[in-house]
Amino acid sequence: LMPDLNVYDNVDVPLRYRRMKSAERHQRITNALEIVGLASRMKHIPAQLSGGQQQRVAIARAIAGDPKLVLADEPTGNLDSLMARQVMELLEKINEMGTTIIMVTHDPELARRAHRNVQVVDGQISDFRPYEPHAEAARSGGHAAGMTAGA
């Protein structure tokens, strides 16, 4: 985010480059900010927002252009667990609206929530299944980490 621009103007920047008319830009900006729950913060600058709110502004900026694909590099990396969960729920909501999300994460909890996981090892891409203790327990018929495994 550009630190000297308010939330509204930060979301507007990529739309201006697309030479959209002002009325269409305004509609897209307000819609994107409503989706991420920050419509009431339009006039705030990034320094007046929490880390999670700043991340949500960045997501609004990305989705205002109605992309088919969003690339998210560690979108929850600097957030506490509550904010990380909220950002992940937001990305899931955007995905349900028809946008493909490609996310890089080292957080196994977030990886488990993805529809598909891939890993890159020595330059090779392969499918990957994050470790799930309860799934292992279900396969062995027991319990793991104090959780009852369900089918």
PDB file of C-alpha atoms in Angstrom:
ATOM      1  CA  LEU A   1       0.000   0.000   0.000  1.00  0.00           C
ATOM      2  CA  MET A   2       1.072   3.541  -0.620  1.00  0.00           C
ATOM      3  CA  PRO A   3       1.481   5.103   2.835  1.00  0.00           C
ATOM      4  CA  ASP A   4       0.468   8.630   1.814  1.00  0.00           C
ATOM      5  CA  LEU A   5      -2.797   7.564   0.127  1.00  0.00           C
ATOM      6  CA  ASN A   6      -6.007   6.797   1.985  1.00  0.00           C
ATOM      7  CA  VAL A   7      -7.729   3.424   1.655  1.00  0.00           C
ATOM      8  CA  TYR A   8     -10.053   4.568  -1.142  1.00  0.00           C
ATOM      9  CA  ASP A   9      -7.200   5.996  -3.217  1.00  0.00           C
ATOM     10  CA  ASN A  10      -5.013   2.927  -2.634  1.00  0.00           C
ATOM     11  CA  VAL A  11      -7.743   0.713  -4.087  1.00  0.00           C
ATOM     12  CA  ASP A  12      -8.231   3.201  -6.937  1.00  0.00           C
ATOM     13  CA  VAL A  13      -4.617   3.183  -8.196  1.00  0.00           C
ATOM     14  CA  PRO A  14      -4.752   0.049 -10.400  1.00  0.00           C
ATOM     15  CA  LEU A  15      -8.174   1.045 -11.740  1.00  0.00           C
ATOM     16  CA  ARG A  16      -6.835   4.422 -12.891  1.00  0.00           C
ATOM     17  CA  TYR A  17      -4.198   2.633 -14.949  1.00  0.00           C
ATOM     18  CA  ARG A  18      -7.006   0.770 -16.693  1.00  0.00           C
ATOM     19  CA  ARG A  19      -8.515   4.129 -17.662  1.00  0.00           C
ATOM     20  CA  MET A  20     -11.908   3.352 -16.178  1.00  0.00           C
ATOM     21  CA  LYS A  21     -14.449   6.091 -15.849  1.00  0.00           C
ATOM     22  CA  SER A  22     -14.783   7.664 -12.422  1.00  0.00           C
ATOM     23  CA  ALA A  23     -18.295   6.316 -11.744  1.00  0.00           C
ATOM     24  CA  GLU A  24     -17.283   2.731 -12.549  1.00  0.00           C
ATOM     25  CA  ARG A  25     -14.132   3.037 -10.434  1.00  0.00           C
ATOM     26  CA  HIS A  26     -16.152   4.388  -7.509  1.00  0.00           C
ATOM     27  CA  GLN A  27     -18.611   1.491  -7.730  1.00  0.00           C
ATOM     28  CA  ARG A  28     -15.830  -1.100  -7.877  1.00  0.00           C
ATOM     29  CA  ILE A  29     -13.915   0.494  -5.001  1.00  0.00           C
ATOM     30  CA  THR A  30     -16.913   0.714  -2.687  1.00  0.00           C
ATOM     31  CA  ASN A  31     -17.980  -2.830  -3.573  1.00  0.00           C
ATOM     32  CA  ALA A  32     -14.482  -4.228  -2.923  1.00  0.00           C
ATOM     33  CA  LEU A  33     -14.229  -2.378   0.394  1.00  0.00           C
ATOM     34  CA  GLU A  34     -17.642  -3.679   1.431  1.00  0.00           C
ATOM     35  CA  ILE A  35     -16.565  -7.246   0.606  1.00  0.00           C
ATOM     36  CA  VAL A  36     -13.485  -6.920   2.837  1.00  0.00           C
ATOM     37  CA  GLY A  37     -15.435  -5.119   5.567  1.00  0.00           C
ATOM     38  CA  LEU A  38     -13.621  -1.783   5.354  1.00  0.00           C
ATOM     39  CA  ALA A  39     -16.138   0.549   3.717  1.00  0.00           C
ATOM     40  CA  SER A  40     -16.157   2.652   6.895  1.00  0.00           C
ATOM     41  CA  ARG A  41     -12.366   3.139   6.708  1.00  0.00           C
ATOM     42  CA  MET A  42     -12.176   4.668   3.209  1.00  0.00           C
ATOM     43  CA  LYS A  43     -10.551   7.901   4.374  1.00  0.00           C
ATOM     44  CA  HIS A  44      -7.976   6.322   6.697  1.00  0.00           C
ATOM     45  CA  ILE A  45      -4.332   6.069   5.690  1.00  0.00           C
ATOM     46  CA  PRO A  46      -2.523   2.731   6.137  1.00  0.00           C
ATOM     47  CA  ALA A  47      -0.743   3.871   9.324  1.00  0.00           C
ATOM     48  CA  GLN A  48      -4.165   4.251  10.973  1.00  0.00           C
ATOM     49  CA  LEU A  49      -5.065   0.614  10.274  1.00  0.00           C
ATOM     50  CA  SER A  50      -4.098  -2.666  11.908  1.00  0.00           C
ATOM     51  CA  GLY A  51      -1.963  -5.166  10.014  1.00  0.00           C
ATOM     52  CA  GLY A  52      -5.034  -7.261   9.248  1.00  0.00           C
ATOM     53  CA  GLN A  53      -6.915  -4.227   7.959  1.00  0.00           C
ATOM     54  CA  GLN A  54      -3.972  -3.281   5.754  1.00  0.00           C
ATOM     55  CA  GLN A  55      -3.933  -6.806   4.345  1.00  0.00           C
ATOM     56  CA  ARG A  56      -7.660  -6.564   3.625  1.00  0.00           C
ATOM     57  CA  VAL A  57      -7.111  -3.246   1.807  1.00  0.00           C
ATOM     58  CA  ALA A  58      -4.513  -4.994  -0.349  1.00  0.00           C
ATOM     59  CA  ILE A  59      -7.058  -7.720  -1.106  1.00  0.00           C
ATOM     60  CA  ALA A  60      -9.697  -5.098  -1.954  1.00  0.00           C
ATOM     61  CA  ARG A  61      -7.192  -3.470  -4.281  1.00  0.00           C
ATOM     62  CA  ALA A  62      -6.626  -6.802  -5.986  1.00  0.00           C
ATOM     63  CA  ILE A  63     -10.299  -7.737  -6.384  1.00  0.00           C
ATOM     64  CA  ALA A  64     -11.582  -4.297  -7.451  1.00  0.00           C
ATOM     65  CA  GLY A  65     -10.377  -5.079 -10.960  1.00  0.00           C
ATOM     66  CA  ASP A  66     -12.490  -8.277 -11.029  1.00  0.00           C
ATOM     67  CA  PRO A  67      -9.551 -10.603 -11.676  1.00  0.00           C
ATOM     68  CA  LYS A  68      -9.829 -14.231 -12.677  1.00  0.00           C
ATOM     69  CA  LEU A  69      -6.745 -14.977 -10.559  1.00  0.00           C
ATOM     70  CA  VAL A  70      -5.302 -13.573  -7.318  1.00  0.00           C
ATOM     71  CA  LEU A  71      -1.718 -14.395  -6.348  1.00  0.00           C
ATOM     72  CA  ALA A  72      -1.258 -14.174  -2.579  1.00  0.00           C
ATOM     73  CA  ASP A  73       2.293 -14.496  -1.247  1.00  0.00           C
ATOM     74  CA  GLU A  74       2.111 -15.266   2.495  1.00  0.00           C
ATOM     75  CA  PRO A  75      -1.084 -13.221   2.958  1.00  0.00           C
ATOM     76  CA  THR A  76      -1.222 -14.088   6.657  1.00  0.00           C
ATOM     77  CA  GLY A  77       2.497 -14.145   7.420  1.00  0.00           C
ATOM     78  CA  ASN A  78       2.604 -11.085   9.696  1.00  0.00           C
ATOM     79  CA  LEU A  79      -0.808 -11.481  11.306  1.00  0.00           C
ATOM     80  CA  ASP A  80      -1.986 -12.930  14.588  1.00  0.00           C
ATOM     81  CA  SER A  81      -4.057 -16.109  14.395  1.00  0.00           C
ATOM     82  CA  LEU A  82      -7.423 -14.302  14.561  1.00  0.00           C
ATOM     83  CA  MET A  83      -6.549 -11.878  11.749  1.00  0.00           C
ATOM     84  CA  ALA A  84      -5.003 -14.716   9.734  1.00  0.00           C
ATOM     85  CA  ARG A  85      -8.251 -16.672   9.989  1.00  0.00           C
ATOM     86  CA  GLN A  86     -10.271 -13.617   8.914  1.00  0.00           C
ATOM     87  CA  VAL A  87      -8.025 -13.022   5.897  1.00  0.00           C
ATOM     88  CA  MET A  88      -8.262 -16.706   4.949  1.00  0.00           C
ATOM     89  CA  GLU A  89     -12.068 -16.588   5.227  1.00  0.00           C
ATOM     90  CA  LEU A  90     -12.033 -13.537   2.979  1.00  0.00           C
ATOM     91  CA  LEU A  91      -9.897 -15.334   0.383  1.00  0.00           C
ATOM     92  CA  GLU A  92     -12.295 -18.291   0.541  1.00  0.00           C
ATOM     93  CA  LYS A  93     -15.229 -15.921  -0.037  1.00  0.00           C
ATOM     94  CA  ILE A  94     -13.474 -14.399  -3.055  1.00  0.00           C
ATOM     95  CA  ASN A  95     -12.821 -17.906  -4.360  1.00  0.00           C
ATOM     96  CA  GLU A  96     -16.516 -18.769  -3.989  1.00  0.00           C
ATOM     97  CA  MET A  97     -17.283 -15.712  -6.142  1.00  0.00           C
ATOM     98  CA  GLY A  98     -15.330 -17.332  -8.991  1.00  0.00           C
ATOM     99  CA  THR A  99     -11.783 -16.034  -8.566  1.00  0.00           C
ATOM    100  CA  THR A 100      -8.931 -18.536  -8.481  1.00  0.00           C
ATOM    101  CA  ILE A 101      -6.591 -17.978  -5.537  1.00  0.00           C
ATOM    102  CA  ILE A 102      -2.988 -19.138  -5.700  1.00  0.00           C
ATOM    103  CA  MET A 103      -1.477 -18.725  -2.271  1.00  0.00           C
ATOM    104  CA  VAL A 104       1.997 -19.332  -0.933  1.00  0.00           C
ATOM    105  CA  THR A 105       1.998 -20.248   2.738  1.00  0.00           C
ATOM    106  CA  HIS A 106       4.132 -22.026   5.295  1.00  0.00           C
ATOM    107  CA  ASP A 107       1.163 -22.297   7.647  1.00  0.00           C
ATOM    108  CA  PRO A 108      -0.086 -25.913   7.659  1.00  0.00           C
ATOM    109  CA  GLU A 109      -3.489 -24.839   9.022  1.00  0.00           C
ATOM    110  CA  LEU A 110      -4.057 -22.558   6.030  1.00  0.00           C
ATOM    111  CA  ALA A 111      -2.737 -25.186   3.636  1.00  0.00           C
ATOM    112  CA  ARG A 112      -5.294 -27.698   4.941  1.00  0.00           C
ATOM    113  CA  ARG A 113      -8.100 -25.280   4.023  1.00  0.00           C
ATOM    114  CA  ALA A 114      -7.052 -25.126   0.365  1.00  0.00           C
ATOM    115  CA  HIS A 115      -8.790 -27.148  -2.344  1.00  0.00           C
ATOM    116  CA  ARG A 116      -5.439 -28.309  -3.662  1.00  0.00           C
ATOM    117  CA  ASN A 117      -1.873 -28.171  -2.425  1.00  0.00           C
ATOM    118  CA  VAL A 118       1.273 -28.382  -4.485  1.00  0.00           C
ATOM    119  CA  GLN A 119       4.875 -28.180  -3.438  1.00  0.00           C
ATOM    120  CA  VAL A 120       8.055 -27.291  -5.262  1.00  0.00           C
ATOM    121  CA  VAL A 121      11.076 -29.409  -4.371  1.00  0.00           C
ATOM    122  CA  ASP A 122      14.304 -29.142  -6.348  1.00  0.00           C
ATOM    123  CA  GLY A 123      12.450 -27.322  -9.114  1.00  0.00           C
ATOM    124  CA  GLN A 124       9.799 -30.029  -9.453  1.00  0.00           C
ATOM    125  CA  ILE A 125       6.096 -29.360  -8.806  1.00  0.00           C
ATOM    126  CA  SER A 126       4.056 -32.134  -7.239  1.00  0.00           C
ATOM    127  CA  ASP A 127       0.767 -32.573  -5.412  1.00  0.00           C
ATOM    128  CA  PHE A 128       1.080 -32.419  -1.667  1.00  0.00           C
ATOM    129  CA  ARG A 129      -1.211 -33.367   1.205  1.00  0.00           C
ATOM    130  CA  PRO A 130      -0.595 -31.397   4.403  1.00  0.00           C
ATOM    131  CA  TYR A 131      -0.200 -33.540   7.509  1.00  0.00           C
ATOM    132  CA  GLU A 132      -3.515 -33.968   9.293  1.00  0.00           C
ATOM    133  CA  PRO A 133      -3.216 -35.796  12.628  1.00  0.00           C
ATOM    134  CA  HIS A 134      -6.964 -36.525  12.778  1.00  0.00           C
ATOM    135  CA  ALA A 135      -6.896 -38.046   9.279  1.00  0.00           C
ATOM    136  CA  GLU A 136      -4.026 -40.319  10.318  1.00  0.00           C
ATOM    137  CA  ALA A 137      -5.998 -41.340  13.397  1.00  0.00           C
ATOM    138  CA  ALA A 138      -9.040 -42.133  11.270  1.00  0.00           C
ATOM    139  CA  ARG A 139      -6.944 -44.392   9.050  1.00  0.00           C
ATOM    140  CA  SER A 140      -5.520 -46.226  12.083  1.00  0.00           C
ATOM    141  CA  GLY A 141      -8.845 -46.352  13.944  1.00  0.00           C
ATOM    142  CA  GLY A 142      -7.542 -44.355  16.909  1.00  0.00           C
ATOM    143  CA  HIS A 143      -7.262 -40.833  18.201  1.00  0.00           C
ATOM    144  CA  ALA A 144      -4.574 -38.221  17.693  1.00  0.00           C
ATOM    145  CA  ALA A 145      -3.765 -35.011  19.528  1.00  0.00           C
ATOM    146  CA  GLY A 146      -6.833 -35.363  21.687  1.00  0.00           C
ATOM    147  CA  MET A 147      -9.197 -35.152  18.748  1.00  0.00           C
ATOM    148  CA  THR A 148     -11.801 -37.723  17.910  1.00  0.00           C
ATOM    149  CA  ALA A 149     -11.401 -38.705  14.286  1.00  0.00           C
ATOM    150  CA  GLY A 150     -14.533 -38.565  12.206  1.00  0.00           C
ATOM    151  CA  ALA A 151     -15.298 -40.168   8.902  1.00  0.00           C
TER     152      ALA A 151
END
